[in-house]
Each structure stands twice: as structure tokens, then as C-alpha cells.
Amino acid sequence: MRINRLVAATAGLGLALTLAACGGQGAGGVDDAPGGDSADADPSDQTIGVAMPTQTSERWIADGEAVKSQLEEKGYTVDLQFANDDIPTQSQQIDQMITQGVDLLIIASIDGTALSSQLESAAAKDIPVIAYDRLINGSDHVEFYVTFDNYNVGVQQATSLLVGLGFLEEDGTEAADAPTSPQNIEVFAGSPDDNNAGFFFDGAMETLAPYLEDGRIVVPSGQTDFDTVATLRWSQEAAQTRMEDLLTSTYSGGEELDGVLSPFDGISRGVITALQGAGHGPSLEEGLPIVSGQDAEIASVSLIDQGVQFATIFKDTRKLASQAVTAATSFLEGDEPEANDTETYDNGVKIVPSYLLESDIVYKENISELLIDSGYYTQEQVDTGQ
Ligand code: BGC
């Protein structure tokens, strides 16, 4: 699954330039797209299959609902399915969508390599496939990819950890009063079958590398290898267990733990539960280690507001849904969506033209600005965590 990691690292700078050049214009149409045989079809005659991985994480529920409602506003019929993080369920759901004759598929895969046969069937019926947030690997039949700049999400996760540890200011500049003694951290990565997990991990570890190299930051367990620190299916429970094991194996002699790199809010909450259970904190003010995150899930935003979790990364699912809908509309109108990145996402068979969005670091201080003023959450949701 880690086919694309080096490409991502080298493409980071070029990507920033490309994103700037494209200035956030949507994936507008370019003529003569493959799969666009329905150019004159009425949206009300067209059905779009939307396959989402799970409802156990709120971001995917929000993604599913946003894609569905935005497509319905354009007049399309939508078949939205969630797969309980179970690969056979997702394969079956997509098979069924194809059998029922959908005109286009939008897929957020569970395992990025497990859908080759579904994609073959879709191609045989000239059904365009848009990979949603997670790249589908090992297939020629992925027409387009909408996602965030995943390498940069990892950079932001590590940056938030460096801010929390006191090495950087929130604006990314060096802190004047950086710690003078080594800071101990542990690192967690996402699911090894999700292409994004490697991008997040590489972005984060390359950002931490100078600190690890000169000893300003230390990983006392020695566990820094992706396969060792990965968390299958992004499981909160698995993360909690691994954190508990690390506390027993490495910190039972009274060693300090200052921070934890976490790539997803569910993992962050598992880690925080383990830390609190072992007597850390319970809040940052009372010594809880700095924990990063991702997705700005309401439960975690509330913990950030209460001074428990330190930070998260906000990826506006409304914007991602909107890009998916723009791309879908282009295909269904016989055009090809416009990409803003045609270098980074090699799925092992081809480079998939992509549209990448930008993300933001959420700290306690900017919850209002990023999440409430934009209408993503209400103050009440932040207060109650629901
Ligand atoms: C997404 C993340 C999410 C993770 C777990 C990844 O593919 O990009 O936003 O945290 O899956 O659901």
C-alpha cells in the first residue's frame, strides 16, 4: 500500500504551487471524457452509487450525507451505502449498485486494494469511478480522485504536536522558549490498508525528523516503524490497548511521556483514555501528554475545548463532497473533471488525476473561527460534544 510515499514527499512543494495556481476553483469540465456517454441524459434519470466505509466514525456519516444531499439538489437519484468497515460488505454493496445499473460510482474504500473485480465490472459497463478521499489501488479503472493534501495533513499533525510540546508557535515559527530537555513521545499511524495512512505518517515523521535526529525529541519505546505503529481499521480500542501496553512496557519506571502523535480523533480518544486510566492528567493543565488528531470529530473538538486533547485537523467534508459532486457532474455531462494534481497519486497502475483540498489545524483558540463561524458545528455541539 505504500507505493506512493516517496512520490508524495517529493511532490509536496509542487503540489502547493499547483493548489495555489488553481485557486480553489472546482473541478470544472474539460471536454471528451471517457465514460461520458450520457451527455444528454436528464439528472432525474441518473442514479449515483455512493459507497462509504463506516458509520462508526462521524466524519463518514457527514461525508455520506453531504454527497447525497448535494447530488439530490442537482436532481440525481442517490444510492448511499455504509459498510461497517467490513470489506466483503462493501464489495457486495458495490456489486449490487453495478447490477442495478448506476450511472456513476463514488467510493470511499475500506481496503484500497480490495475492489479490483468491482472496478473491472464497472469499466465493462462504462461506469466512471471516483475515489472519494481514499485512493483505490491496483486498478486502471479509477477515473478521478477527490481528497485533501494528505501529506500536508501529516505535516500539520506533527506541527500541532511540536506546538504543544513548546518547540513551535501556532504560526509555525520557532518558539523562543523551546524545551531544553528531550521530550518523550510515542507515535501511532492509521490503517495499513488505507492509502492515506502512509501519507499522513510520512508527512508527520518527516516533520519530526530533525528533532528526532538531534535528540530534542525521543521515542522511548523505539517503535517508529510504520508497520509496528499502524492501527488496523483506525480502531479506537486497538489504539487504547497499544497505549496501555506502551505505558506498561516503557513508562512503568516513572519515565515522562510528553506527547503522542495520533493520526485520527478516534485513535486520540483511545490514547487519552489509556493515559487517564494510568493516572495522567486528566487535563493538559494537570499534565496529560499532548495528543494530536484528525477530522475535528465533535467529541474531540469538545475535548480540545475542555483542555484535554491538544489539537485536531479540520478537513471540511462539505467541500470534499462538493468536489466529488462537481467531478461526478462533469463525467455525467460527458466531460472530464479538472484535476489540480496529476503527479502525486500513483495507484500502482497509473497516476490518478486528483483534486486536492487544504486542511487546517484546530487548537482551542481557533475552534470558533474555524468550526463555529463556518457553520460546521454550533457552540452547543462543542459544549456537549454531540
Ligand atoms: C481519512 C481520515 C480519517 C481516517 C479514518 C482516512 O482515510 O482520510 O480523514 O481520519 O480515514 O476514518
XYZ file of C-alpha atoms and ligand atoms in Angstrom:
398
model
C 0.000 0.000 0.000
C 2.922 2.315 0.442
C 3.528 2.642 -3.268
C 3.115 6.393 -3.222
C 5.003 7.544 -0.184
C 8.181 8.836 -1.821
C 6.292 10.382 -4.673
C 4.280 12.284 -2.095
C 7.358 13.547 -0.345
C 8.927 14.906 -3.487
C 5.699 16.248 -4.887
C 4.836 18.241 -1.763
C 6.244 21.540 -2.961
C 4.946 21.246 -6.494
C 1.559 20.466 -5.089
C 1.447 23.630 -3.011
C 2.170 25.627 -6.156
C -0.438 23.759 -8.141
C -3.045 24.259 -5.434
C -2.267 27.960 -5.381
C -2.462 28.201 -9.159
C -5.825 26.523 -9.209
C -7.078 28.952 -6.581
C -9.822 26.680 -5.253
C -11.884 26.676 -8.433
C -13.835 23.448 -8.563
C -13.182 20.519 -10.816
C -14.729 22.198 -13.827
C -15.212 20.334 -17.075
C -12.816 19.607 -19.906
C -14.348 18.027 -22.997
C -14.086 14.452 -24.245
C -14.048 12.437 -21.055
C -14.060 8.662 -21.037
C -17.256 7.140 -19.779
C -19.311 10.159 -20.689
C -21.886 8.500 -22.883
C -24.753 10.067 -21.003
C -24.055 13.656 -22.021
C -27.651 14.480 -22.811
C -29.255 12.465 -20.024
C -31.532 14.194 -17.567
C -30.187 14.041 -13.967
C -33.532 12.684 -12.813
C -32.897 9.600 -14.968
C -29.478 9.020 -13.432
C -28.508 7.190 -10.284
C -25.224 7.560 -8.472
C -23.935 4.859 -6.152
C -22.121 6.225 -3.102
C -20.155 3.660 -1.053
C -18.886 4.861 2.331
C -16.733 2.744 4.682
C -18.403 3.001 8.075
C -20.797 4.801 10.343
C -18.658 4.275 13.427
C -16.757 7.484 12.721
C -18.881 10.572 12.371
C -16.835 12.035 9.542
C -18.033 9.352 7.124
C -21.648 9.905 8.097
C -21.168 13.615 7.391
C -19.430 12.823 4.081
C -22.202 10.445 3.015
C -24.954 12.878 3.882
C -23.201 15.818 2.238
C -22.569 13.916 -1.012
C -26.126 12.593 -1.083
C -27.826 15.906 -0.427
C -25.659 17.829 -2.873
C -26.303 15.270 -5.631
C -30.023 15.271 -4.898
C -30.073 19.060 -5.132
C -28.856 18.626 -8.704
C -31.680 16.207 -9.404
C -29.783 12.902 -9.304
C -31.039 9.801 -7.523
C -28.575 8.517 -4.931
C -27.959 5.037 -3.551
C -25.877 5.653 -0.374
C -24.456 2.642 1.478
C -22.202 2.266 4.534
C -20.230 -0.954 5.009
C -19.481 -1.284 8.747
C -15.750 -1.353 7.966
C -16.266 -4.829 6.525
C -14.582 -5.470 3.176
C -16.979 -8.193 1.861
C -19.952 -5.967 2.743
C -18.517 -3.081 0.758
C -17.675 -5.310 -2.236
C -21.204 -6.687 -2.197
C -22.776 -3.233 -1.963
C -20.796 -2.043 -4.967
C -21.582 -5.228 -6.937
C -25.239 -4.589 -6.278
C -25.037 -0.952 -7.364
C -23.447 -2.068 -10.636
C -26.083 -4.765 -11.182
C -28.811 -2.235 -10.544
C -27.342 -0.045 -13.260
C -25.936 3.027 -11.522
C -24.500 5.651 -13.873
C -21.505 6.546 -11.732
C -19.798 5.348 -8.540
C -18.291 7.428 -5.733
C -16.294 5.140 -3.435
C -14.509 5.705 -0.115
C -12.880 2.302 0.180
C -12.150 0.315 3.320
C -9.186 -1.519 1.842
C -7.743 0.381 -1.108
C -6.645 -2.813 -2.846
C -9.752 -4.948 -2.408
C -12.048 -3.621 -5.123
C -10.342 -4.675 -8.376
C -13.108 -7.014 -9.500
C -15.813 -4.404 -8.811
C -13.851 -1.853 -10.793
C -13.488 -4.314 -13.691
C -17.266 -4.763 -13.788
C -17.823 -1.016 -13.610
C -15.408 -0.457 -16.503
C -17.149 -3.134 -18.575
C -20.366 -1.141 -18.211
C -18.645 2.200 -18.781
C -19.484 3.396 -15.270
C -16.992 6.072 -14.175
C -15.487 5.593 -10.712
C -14.476 8.465 -8.444
C -12.299 7.537 -5.468
C -13.512 9.559 -2.510
C -10.837 10.634 -0.009
C -9.117 7.222 -0.110
C -7.302 6.152 -3.251
C -8.241 2.791 -4.784
C -5.013 0.985 -5.632
C -4.024 -1.554 -8.254
C -6.700 -0.724 -10.830
C -6.744 1.151 -14.103
C -10.433 1.886 -13.698
C -10.322 4.742 -11.225
C -11.147 7.793 -13.280
C -10.687 10.522 -10.684
C -9.718 11.108 -7.049
C -11.016 13.811 -4.717
C -9.197 14.185 -1.414
C -7.184 16.501 0.791
C -3.468 17.114 0.561
C -2.799 14.067 2.692
C 0.960 14.523 3.034
C 0.316 18.015 4.352
C -2.271 16.683 6.816
C 0.588 14.649 8.318
C 2.806 17.740 8.384
C 0.034 19.570 10.231
C -0.398 16.725 12.736
C 3.304 16.811 13.619
C 3.276 20.606 13.655
C 0.465 20.616 16.207
C 2.462 18.186 18.352
C 5.544 20.456 18.103
C 3.386 23.419 19.134
C 2.022 21.506 22.104
C 5.494 20.409 23.179
C 6.629 24.030 23.028
C 9.028 23.875 20.063
C 6.882 25.943 17.700
C 4.391 28.770 17.940
C 0.932 28.246 16.440
C 2.006 30.324 13.420
C 4.719 27.716 12.746
C 7.682 29.874 13.822
C 10.308 28.605 16.290
C 9.317 29.210 19.900
C 11.665 31.484 21.819
C 11.389 29.374 24.991
C 11.625 25.889 23.426
C 12.242 22.994 25.846
C 15.873 22.459 26.711
C 15.493 18.835 27.777
C 14.471 15.975 25.432
C 10.723 15.462 25.034
C 9.418 11.887 25.021
C 6.754 10.921 22.506
C 5.086 7.800 21.125
C 3.711 7.542 17.605
C 0.585 5.983 16.127
C -0.320 5.528 12.450
C -3.610 4.723 10.730
C -4.855 1.593 8.995
C -2.218 -0.094 6.816
C -4.789 -0.894 4.098
C -5.778 2.774 3.758
C -3.525 4.552 1.290
C -3.874 7.785 3.263
C -2.310 6.340 6.391
C 1.148 6.236 4.793
C 0.844 9.813 3.542
C -0.131 11.087 6.995
C 2.683 9.111 8.602
C 5.333 10.268 6.131
C 4.271 13.905 6.378
C 4.387 13.713 10.168
C 7.625 11.747 10.542
C 9.498 13.902 8.043
C 8.411 16.960 10.019
C 9.601 15.375 13.265
C 12.829 14.029 11.704
C 15.131 16.971 12.553
C 14.001 16.817 16.187
C 14.440 13.045 16.368
C 17.846 13.272 14.722
C 19.313 15.800 17.150
C 17.614 14.301 20.216
C 15.254 17.159 21.043
C 12.540 14.512 20.716
C 12.909 10.856 21.686
C 10.623 7.845 21.183
C 11.485 5.768 24.289
C 9.743 2.591 23.068
C 11.812 2.699 19.888
C 8.635 1.962 17.910
C 8.747 4.245 14.875
C 8.320 1.827 12.001
C 5.011 2.222 10.096
C 4.051 -1.445 10.284
C 4.686 -1.529 14.044
C 2.728 1.625 14.863
C -0.161 1.166 12.369
C -3.705 0.739 13.728
C -5.866 -1.651 11.705
C -9.213 -0.054 10.681
C -8.239 3.044 12.671
C -9.646 1.262 15.737
C -10.025 3.318 18.905
C -9.962 0.149 21.025
C -6.784 -1.149 19.381
C -5.132 2.229 19.962
C -6.163 2.233 23.611
C -4.719 -1.259 24.069
C -1.441 -0.371 22.368
C -1.113 2.774 24.511
C -1.789 0.738 27.662
C 0.868 -1.768 26.585
C 3.358 1.020 25.903
C 2.717 2.553 29.311
C 3.409 -0.796 30.936
C 6.429 -1.733 28.840
C 8.169 1.624 28.696
C 6.864 4.056 31.291
C 6.217 1.991 34.406
C 9.519 3.093 35.909
C 8.312 6.687 36.135
C 9.594 7.931 32.750
C 7.832 11.048 31.492
C 5.645 10.856 28.410
C 5.209 14.311 26.871
C 3.281 13.719 23.674
C 1.594 11.261 21.330
C 1.361 11.600 17.562
C -2.140 10.433 16.668
C -3.461 10.450 13.086
C -7.218 10.310 13.840
C -9.518 11.596 16.583
C -10.864 8.100 17.378
C -7.292 6.912 17.977
C -6.625 10.076 20.023
C -9.558 9.319 22.300
C -8.381 5.714 22.756
C -4.913 7.003 23.655
C -6.322 9.625 26.046
C -8.485 7.013 27.794
C -5.399 4.826 28.312
C -3.368 7.767 29.602
C -6.059 8.938 32.001
C -6.600 5.354 33.149
C -2.924 5.207 34.093
C -3.197 8.382 36.123
C -2.047 11.006 33.600
C -3.888 14.311 33.565
C -6.861 14.181 33.420
C -6.352 17.519 31.590
C -3.414 19.155 29.810
C -3.115 21.605 32.673
C -2.761 18.675 35.039
C -0.048 17.053 32.977
C -1.856 15.000 30.339
C 0.538 14.490 27.394
C -0.049 16.455 24.179
C -2.167 14.383 21.769
C -2.772 15.340 18.123
C -5.685 14.140 15.954
C -7.605 14.412 12.709
C -11.136 15.030 11.426
C -12.384 17.533 14.007
C -14.901 14.982 15.285
C -17.277 16.685 17.676
C -16.253 14.511 20.644
C -12.633 15.529 20.114
C -13.398 19.191 19.443
C -15.205 19.216 22.754
C -12.165 17.627 24.449
C -9.945 20.287 22.863
C -12.300 22.958 24.161
C -12.061 21.395 27.645
C -8.245 21.339 27.514
C -7.890 17.552 27.218
C -6.957 16.707 23.596
C -4.474 19.279 22.287
C -5.353 19.636 18.583
C -7.007 18.094 15.548
C -7.040 18.656 11.799
C -10.180 20.082 10.206
C -10.993 18.664 6.783
C -14.214 20.301 5.661
C -16.278 17.359 4.419
C -18.771 19.765 2.825
C -16.039 20.966 0.470
C -14.888 17.438 -0.318
C -18.456 16.393 -1.069
C -18.835 19.409 -3.303
C -15.699 18.453 -5.295
C -16.996 14.902 -5.671
C -20.304 16.243 -6.949
C -18.577 18.627 -9.380
C -16.461 15.755 -10.714
C -19.477 13.438 -10.958
C -21.474 16.066 -12.824
C -18.616 16.566 -15.294
C -18.481 12.844 -16.093
C -22.244 12.574 -16.409
C -22.303 15.529 -18.766
C -19.692 13.860 -20.966
C -16.772 16.000 -19.779
C -13.677 15.219 -17.774
C -13.247 16.845 -14.364
C -10.362 19.235 -13.966
C -7.570 17.998 -11.689
C -5.237 20.206 -9.638
C -2.732 17.398 -9.083
C -1.600 14.921 -11.714
C 1.635 13.739 -10.087
C 1.141 12.549 -6.548
C -1.344 9.701 -6.518
C 0.159 6.699 -8.270
C -2.107 3.733 -7.531
C 0.407 1.207 -8.791
C -1.164 1.050 -12.245
C -1.482 4.706 -13.150
C -1.354 8.204 -11.749
C -4.918 9.053 -10.871
C -5.860 12.653 -11.691
C -6.801 14.256 -8.400
C -8.414 17.272 -6.883
C -6.830 18.088 -3.520
C -8.251 20.348 -0.846
C -6.472 22.045 2.020
C -6.942 21.418 5.735
C -6.454 23.449 8.941
C -5.053 22.774 12.396
C -7.655 23.250 15.136
C -6.451 24.423 18.549
C -8.600 25.505 21.472
C -8.130 29.149 20.437
C -9.466 28.831 16.892
C -12.432 26.476 17.389
C -14.847 29.373 16.992
C -13.172 30.813 13.932
C -12.765 27.523 12.042
C -15.696 25.426 13.145
C -18.453 27.624 14.515
C -18.223 30.706 12.285
C -18.140 28.406 9.241
C -21.352 26.713 10.395
C -19.708 23.289 10.705
C -20.766 22.986 14.358
C -22.850 25.032 16.763
C -21.499 26.267 20.085
C -23.946 23.909 21.758
C -22.463 20.919 19.933
C -18.978 21.949 21.060
C -20.223 22.369 24.620
C -21.962 18.998 24.728
C -19.623 17.035 22.449
C -22.559 15.689 20.447
C -9.301 9.718 6.201
C -9.190 10.376 7.537
C -9.826 9.535 8.618
C -9.418 8.095 8.522
C -10.188 7.234 9.479
C -8.786 8.331 6.293
O -8.845 7.723 5.055
O -8.598 10.478 5.239
O -9.812 11.649 7.489
O -9.387 10.009 9.863
O -9.572 7.617 7.224
O -11.543 7.244 9.181
